[in-house]
Amino acid sequence: MKFSESWLRTLVDTQLSSEELSHLLTMAGLEVEGMEPVAPWFSEVVVAQVLDVVKHPDADRLNVCKVDIGRGEPTTIVCGAPNVAVGLRVPCALPGAKLPGDFTIKIAKVRGIESSGMLCSAKELGISEETSGLLVLPSDAPIGQSIREYLDLDDTQFELKLTPNRADCLSLAGVAREVAAIAGAQVMPIVVADVPASIADRRNVVLDAPDACPLYCGRVLKGVNAKAATPEWMKRRLERGGIRSISSLVDITNYIMLELGQPLHAFDNTKLEGVLHVRMAKPAEKLLLLNEQTVSVDADILMIADDAKPLAMAGIMGGEESGITLDTSELFLESAFFAPKAIAGRARRYGFASDASHRFERGVDFGGTRRAIERATQLILDICGGEAGPVVESMATLPARHPVRLRSARASQVIGMDFSPERIAELFDGLGLNFVRDGADFLVTPPSWRFDLEIEEDLIEEIARLHGYDNIPSPAPRGKLKMQVQPESIRPAARIRQLLVDRGYQEVVNFAFVEEAWERDFAANEAMIRLANPIASQMAVMRSSLLGGLLSNLITNLKRKQNRVRLFEVGRTFTREVEGKPVEGFAQPWKLAGLAYGTALPEGWGRDGRKIDFFDVKGDIEALLAPAELRFEKAQHPALHPGRSARVLLDQAEIGYVGELHPEWVQKYALTQAPVLFELDFSVIKQVRVPVFELVSNLPPVIRDLAVVVDQSLPLEQILDRLREVLPGLVKGVQLFDVYVGKGVPENKKSLAFRIVMQDTQRTLLDSEVDAAMQQLVSCLEQAFGAQLRA
């Protein structure tokens, strides 16, 4: 919200400087987002009157003017403005004046005639970007007065960044009330007297939707001059409040909105038929709005209508057909309270916003509805003339004001410093809150302008911000600390992260809400969890996989010429089922996902630039879960290459997937190389086996090599699984160290060479024991797979 500081100071008597006022407002929760002077600094510019204008004898476009500057004898000024004329009152920069742009006015000869000053345009004074000549002032502008004083140019425009709960500060009256409370100043109330009816004309109002509109005030005004000029003081205040001047009637309604926070609307009364109705929209109803947009209104839109047609979207925008024009002489003035729930989100649904809807959807002071229409009536009569009819007021059940109990001790405990009941009462009085003391407790009844005071914590917040957040002490915390027991069977998350960092990965943190396309492409998810109110259209669903975010990070890095990328993320995913079974609500399992792209090793001398492949990342996963033994089985995954991907098994249980990105997605996302990705169950990764003591043998091991020929299609894991089933007790390890295909090996066969390590902790093994163990392994391979010893 924007407003003029000088306007604010007419409503609250404070001696604070602009900077002090800004700091206090910010510390009270009303963040000052900007402060700008309404005009740049300049000096020695006064109101002057042009007494005489004569053509310059040596220049066609210059005039020699006699100007009264209020200091005795008229002064001569040469002026080239096209609109200079006798009788005009305009700004005049005197000799020695400093203008914006470090421009100094001096007495100088212009084509042989001495000029003692300069008549100024608004652009030359820095108060407007456009100019069509001299800045023409009203005819009653006092000659000789400083133009800064006359136009109130020593003013500052404030801009507040208000939170949605502080609708009470969307007006100058509300801000003044806050300043008075936090600075201990005196509010100078806006005096609003009831305007007596001078005519009997009236238009009845029926509340057909009393829950959405429990209060509606209206008044007929006749004989109004809509072409009357808006006073300059009102124009200035509106412009400094961010609203441009349109016409006197529109300006007055906008002025009341800024001053009191109550949006008003004026209808051309001659275009209305019968009784006014406040009702919900009818099926297939359409309305041409003031912004020239025709809308088909939904059934949940609150409407203002007469007996024949719809007139306006209540609390949002009026209709073009019933709107006022410069020819309007008879109007119906509306001031109403619309329930926030009946207005919230409706304007955004149609792709526009209005100052009225911004206020109504947050909550307008229903106690000031009648006061606003009386204030507007008086301004209309003063500026536009005319006669006013009686105020027609239709009322249903207004929002209840339920008392809220505040415990003084609780407030002190939450804020962290002692507040006496007397101090709390002082703060509440400053805000105008009605309360009843109950011992040390307070029963506070929220006023009609506060919709955010519902629970005890709301009142505690009021105490804290009025006292000043920067005045609350922040002592160092003191307490007895105890180290939590870290189970040896659970690895800290920080250690897992560090293991990945040590292998060249960098951690990223992405949003949990993602694009729908990511869910379809990388998770084949058709049962997406959609957000009711997404912050952006491309972030409309909750992720069931971390892979989409990592690929987005990769694309961002590639655009920045980072050609070797290794990333990982630890985060929650969101699904409707666990292990294929539906769950109540949503499951939120933690996952660990990683991505590797580019070369296997950083660029360097003697390195061949080999691209990353499946086995590089497989090794990273094995190192991450070491010493656990993992199994990798060929499997299908919607995000991964069907022939270069596998599921990861630990103790026969699936814990995730690893593989290259599917070629379809490589092409769709314009990647020059397929990254290798993995996604694992983080809860499983955190679990480790507790070490068990085993005696280390001091006897030498026996090492034998075993080479067998098997079918080329036979997976290694299948062979190792079978060997583990029959492994003699003295065999401590079986490791593949060579795979050979070629000369000496039959077609469609391969040679596998295993290293067998045998050892006993108590004695040296006999050759007969070793030979028997080797024969047992050979027999197992022959029987299970038809293996043959390689000659």
Coordinates of C-alpha atoms in Angstrom, one line a residue, residues 401-708:
R401 CA -16.9 -10.8 17.8
H402 CA -15.9 -13.6 20.2
P403 CA -13.9 -12.5 23.3
V404 CA -10.3 -14.0 23.4
R405 CA -8.7 -14.8 26.7
L406 CA -5.1 -13.7 27.3
R407 CA -3.0 -14.9 30.2
S408 CA -0.4 -12.3 31.2
A409 CA 2.0 -15.1 32.4
R410 CA 1.6 -16.9 29.1
A411 CA 2.4 -13.8 27.1
S412 CA 5.6 -13.2 29.2
Q413 CA 6.6 -16.8 28.8
V414 CA 6.1 -16.9 25.0
I415 CA 7.8 -13.5 24.3
G416 CA 10.7 -14.2 26.7
M417 CA 10.4 -11.1 28.9
D418 CA 8.1 -9.9 31.7
F419 CA 5.0 -7.9 30.9
S420 CA 2.9 -6.6 33.7
P421 CA -0.9 -6.5 33.4
E422 CA -0.7 -2.7 33.5
R423 CA 1.8 -2.7 30.6
I424 CA -0.4 -5.0 28.6
A425 CA -3.5 -2.9 29.3
E426 CA -1.6 0.2 28.1
L427 CA -0.7 -1.5 24.8
F428 CA -4.3 -2.7 24.2
D429 CA -5.6 0.8 25.0
G430 CA -3.3 2.2 22.4
L431 CA -4.7 -0.1 19.7
G432 CA -8.3 0.6 20.7
L433 CA -9.0 -2.9 21.8
N434 CA -11.9 -3.4 24.2
F435 CA -11.1 -5.7 27.1
V436 CA -12.2 -6.8 30.5
R437 CA -9.8 -7.6 33.3
D438 CA -10.2 -11.0 35.0
G439 CA -7.4 -10.9 37.6
A440 CA -4.2 -11.1 35.6
D441 CA -6.1 -12.3 32.6
F442 CA -7.7 -10.2 29.8
L443 CA -10.9 -10.9 27.9
V444 CA -10.4 -9.0 24.7
T445 CA -13.2 -8.4 22.2
P446 CA -11.7 -7.8 18.7
P447 CA -12.9 -4.6 17.1
S448 CA -14.8 -4.7 13.8
W449 CA -11.7 -3.8 11.8
R450 CA -9.6 -6.7 13.1
F451 CA -10.2 -10.1 11.5
D452 CA -6.9 -11.6 12.7
L453 CA -7.5 -11.7 16.4
E454 CA -9.0 -15.1 17.1
I455 CA -6.7 -17.0 19.6
E456 CA -4.5 -16.1 22.5
E457 CA -1.3 -16.3 20.3
D458 CA -2.7 -13.5 18.1
L459 CA -2.9 -11.2 21.2
I460 CA 0.6 -12.2 22.3
E461 CA 1.8 -11.2 18.8
E462 CA 0.2 -7.8 19.2
I463 CA 2.0 -7.3 22.5
A464 CA 5.4 -8.3 21.0
R465 CA 5.1 -6.1 17.9
L466 CA 3.8 -3.0 19.8
H467 CA 6.6 -3.3 22.3
G468 CA 9.0 -3.6 19.3
Y469 CA 10.7 -6.7 18.2
D470 CA 14.1 -5.0 18.4
N471 CA 13.3 -4.2 22.1
I472 CA 12.9 -7.8 23.1
P473 CA 16.1 -9.0 24.7
S474 CA 17.9 -12.0 23.0
P475 CA 20.0 -13.6 25.7
A476 CA 22.1 -16.6 24.9
P477 CA 20.1 -19.8 25.6
R478 CA 21.1 -21.6 28.8
G479 CA 20.2 -25.2 29.7
K480 CA 21.5 -28.7 30.4
L481 CA 22.5 -30.5 27.3
K482 CA 22.9 -34.2 26.9
M483 CA 24.4 -36.0 24.0
Q484 CA 21.8 -38.2 22.4
V485 CA 22.8 -41.9 22.0
Q486 CA 23.7 -42.6 18.3
P487 CA 22.7 -46.2 17.6
E488 CA 25.6 -48.1 16.0
S489 CA 23.1 -49.7 13.6
I490 CA 22.1 -46.3 12.1
R491 CA 24.4 -44.2 10.0
P492 CA 24.0 -40.4 10.4
A493 CA 22.7 -38.7 7.4
A494 CA 25.6 -36.4 7.4
R495 CA 28.0 -39.3 7.0
I496 CA 26.1 -40.6 4.0
R497 CA 26.2 -37.2 2.4
Q498 CA 29.9 -36.9 3.1
L499 CA 30.6 -40.3 1.4
L500 CA 28.9 -39.0 -1.8
V501 CA 30.8 -35.7 -1.6
D502 CA 34.0 -37.6 -1.3
R503 CA 33.2 -39.4 -4.5
G504 CA 32.8 -36.2 -6.4
Y505 CA 29.0 -35.5 -6.0
Q506 CA 27.5 -32.2 -5.0
E507 CA 24.2 -31.9 -3.0
V508 CA 21.2 -30.1 -4.4
V509 CA 17.9 -29.2 -2.7
N510 CA 14.9 -28.9 -5.0
F511 CA 11.2 -28.0 -4.5
A512 CA 8.9 -30.9 -3.6
F513 CA 6.3 -29.7 -6.1
V514 CA 7.2 -30.3 -9.7
E515 CA 6.0 -30.3 -13.3
E516 CA 3.4 -32.9 -14.3
A517 CA 5.5 -33.9 -17.3
W518 CA 8.3 -35.1 -14.9
E519 CA 5.9 -37.4 -13.1
R520 CA 4.7 -38.9 -16.3
D521 CA 8.1 -39.3 -17.9
F522 CA 10.3 -40.4 -15.0
A523 CA 7.8 -42.2 -12.8
A524 CA 4.9 -43.2 -15.1
N525 CA 2.7 -41.7 -12.4
E526 CA -1.0 -41.2 -13.5
A527 CA -2.3 -40.9 -9.9
M528 CA -0.5 -37.6 -9.2
I529 CA -1.0 -35.7 -5.9
R530 CA -2.1 -32.3 -7.1
L531 CA -1.8 -29.1 -5.1
A532 CA -5.0 -27.1 -4.4
N533 CA -3.2 -23.8 -4.8
P534 CA 0.1 -24.1 -6.6
I535 CA 2.6 -21.2 -6.6
A536 CA 3.1 -21.6 -10.3
S537 CA 1.4 -23.7 -13.1
Q538 CA 4.6 -25.7 -13.7
M539 CA 4.8 -26.7 -10.0
A540 CA 1.3 -28.2 -9.7
V541 CA 2.0 -31.7 -8.4
M542 CA 4.0 -33.3 -5.6
R543 CA 7.0 -35.4 -6.6
S544 CA 7.0 -39.2 -6.3
S545 CA 10.6 -39.3 -7.6
L546 CA 13.7 -37.1 -7.2
L547 CA 14.9 -37.8 -10.7
G548 CA 13.0 -34.9 -12.4
G549 CA 14.6 -32.3 -10.2
L550 CA 18.1 -33.7 -10.8
L551 CA 17.6 -33.6 -14.6
S552 CA 16.4 -30.0 -14.3
N553 CA 19.6 -29.2 -12.4
L554 CA 21.7 -31.0 -15.1
I555 CA 20.1 -28.9 -17.9
T556 CA 20.7 -25.7 -15.9
N557 CA 24.4 -26.6 -15.5
L558 CA 24.8 -27.6 -19.1
K559 CA 23.4 -24.2 -20.1
R560 CA 26.3 -22.7 -18.1
K561 CA 28.9 -24.8 -19.8
Q562 CA 29.4 -27.2 -16.9
N563 CA 30.1 -30.4 -18.9
R564 CA 31.0 -32.8 -16.0
V565 CA 28.1 -32.9 -13.5
R566 CA 27.6 -35.1 -10.4
L567 CA 24.6 -34.3 -8.2
F568 CA 22.7 -36.0 -5.4
E569 CA 19.6 -35.1 -3.4
V570 CA 18.1 -36.4 -0.2
G571 CA 14.4 -35.6 0.2
R572 CA 10.9 -36.8 0.7
T573 CA 8.7 -38.1 -2.1
F574 CA 4.9 -38.3 -2.0
T575 CA 2.8 -41.3 -3.0
R576 CA -0.6 -42.8 -2.5
E577 CA 0.7 -46.3 -1.9
V578 CA 3.6 -48.2 -0.3
E579 CA 4.9 -51.4 -1.8
G580 CA 2.0 -51.4 -4.2
K581 CA -0.6 -51.1 -1.4
P582 CA -2.8 -48.0 -1.0
V583 CA -2.3 -46.0 2.2
E584 CA -4.6 -43.7 4.1
G585 CA -3.7 -40.1 3.2
F586 CA -0.2 -39.9 1.6
A587 CA 3.0 -41.8 2.2
Q588 CA 6.2 -39.6 2.4
P589 CA 9.2 -41.9 2.1
W590 CA 12.7 -40.4 2.1
K591 CA 14.8 -41.1 -1.0
L592 CA 18.4 -40.7 -2.1
A593 CA 18.9 -40.0 -5.7
G594 CA 22.0 -39.2 -7.7
L595 CA 23.1 -38.3 -11.3
A596 CA 26.4 -38.5 -13.1
Y597 CA 27.1 -36.9 -16.5
G598 CA 30.1 -36.3 -18.6
T599 CA 33.5 -37.9 -18.3
A600 CA 34.3 -40.6 -15.8
L601 CA 37.3 -38.6 -14.5
P602 CA 38.1 -34.9 -14.4
E603 CA 40.0 -33.5 -17.4
G604 CA 43.7 -34.0 -17.1
W605 CA 47.0 -35.1 -18.8
G606 CA 47.1 -38.8 -19.6
R607 CA 43.3 -39.3 -19.3
D608 CA 41.4 -40.5 -22.3
G609 CA 38.1 -38.6 -21.6
R610 CA 36.1 -41.8 -21.2
K611 CA 32.4 -41.2 -20.7
I612 CA 30.6 -42.1 -17.5
D613 CA 28.8 -45.5 -17.7
F614 CA 26.6 -47.8 -15.7
F615 CA 29.5 -49.5 -13.9
D616 CA 31.0 -46.3 -12.6
V617 CA 27.8 -45.4 -10.8
K618 CA 27.3 -49.0 -9.8
G619 CA 30.7 -48.8 -8.0
D620 CA 29.6 -45.6 -6.3
I621 CA 26.5 -47.3 -4.9
E622 CA 28.5 -50.3 -3.7
A623 CA 31.0 -48.0 -2.0
L624 CA 28.1 -46.1 -0.4
L625 CA 26.6 -49.3 1.1
A626 CA 29.9 -51.1 1.8
P627 CA 30.5 -53.6 3.4
A628 CA 27.0 -54.8 2.6
E629 CA 26.8 -57.0 -0.5
L630 CA 24.4 -55.8 -3.1
R631 CA 22.8 -57.6 -6.0
F632 CA 22.0 -55.9 -9.4
E633 CA 19.3 -57.5 -11.5
K634 CA 18.2 -56.4 -14.9
A635 CA 14.9 -54.6 -14.6
Q636 CA 12.6 -52.1 -16.4
H637 CA 12.1 -48.5 -15.1
P638 CA 10.1 -45.7 -17.0
A639 CA 13.0 -43.3 -16.6
L640 CA 15.8 -45.7 -17.5
H641 CA 17.3 -47.4 -20.6
P642 CA 15.6 -50.9 -20.8
G643 CA 19.0 -52.6 -21.5
R644 CA 21.2 -50.5 -19.3
S645 CA 19.4 -50.4 -16.0
A646 CA 19.0 -52.7 -13.0
R647 CA 17.2 -52.8 -9.7
V648 CA 19.3 -52.8 -6.6
L649 CA 18.8 -55.6 -4.0
L650 CA 20.0 -55.8 -0.5
D651 CA 19.3 -59.0 1.4
Q652 CA 16.9 -60.0 -1.4
A653 CA 14.8 -56.8 -0.9
E654 CA 14.6 -54.2 -3.6
I655 CA 16.0 -50.8 -2.4
G656 CA 16.1 -48.9 -5.7
Y657 CA 17.2 -48.6 -9.3
V658 CA 20.3 -47.5 -11.3
G659 CA 20.8 -47.0 -15.0
E660 CA 21.2 -44.7 -18.0
L661 CA 18.4 -42.3 -18.9
H662 CA 16.0 -43.7 -21.4
P663 CA 16.9 -42.6 -25.0
E664 CA 13.4 -41.1 -25.4
W665 CA 14.0 -38.7 -22.6
V666 CA 17.6 -38.0 -23.7
Q667 CA 16.1 -36.8 -27.0
K668 CA 13.1 -35.0 -25.5
Y669 CA 15.3 -33.0 -23.0
A670 CA 18.0 -32.3 -25.7
L671 CA 20.9 -34.0 -24.0
T672 CA 24.0 -34.9 -26.0
Q673 CA 24.8 -37.8 -23.6
A674 CA 22.7 -40.1 -21.5
P675 CA 23.3 -39.4 -17.8
V676 CA 23.4 -42.3 -15.3
L677 CA 21.0 -42.0 -12.5
F678 CA 20.1 -43.9 -9.3
E679 CA 17.3 -43.6 -6.7
L680 CA 17.5 -45.6 -3.4
D681 CA 15.4 -45.9 -0.3
F682 CA 17.2 -43.6 2.2
S683 CA 15.8 -45.4 5.3
V684 CA 17.5 -48.6 4.2
I685 CA 20.8 -46.9 3.4
K686 CA 21.0 -45.5 6.9
Q687 CA 20.9 -49.0 8.4
V688 CA 24.2 -50.8 8.8
R689 CA 25.1 -54.2 10.4
V690 CA 26.7 -53.9 13.8
P691 CA 30.2 -55.3 13.5
V692 CA 30.8 -58.8 15.0
F693 CA 34.2 -59.8 16.3
E694 CA 36.0 -62.5 14.3
L695 CA 39.5 -63.9 15.2
V696 CA 42.0 -62.8 12.6
S697 CA 44.1 -65.8 11.5
N698 CA 47.8 -65.6 11.8
L699 CA 48.2 -68.6 9.5
P700 CA 48.9 -68.2 5.8
P701 CA 46.0 -68.5 3.4
V702 CA 45.8 -70.9 0.5
I703 CA 44.9 -69.3 -2.8
R704 CA 43.8 -71.3 -5.8
D705 CA 42.5 -70.1 -9.2
L706 CA 39.6 -71.8 -11.0
A707 CA 38.8 -71.2 -14.7
V708 CA 35.6 -72.6 -16.1

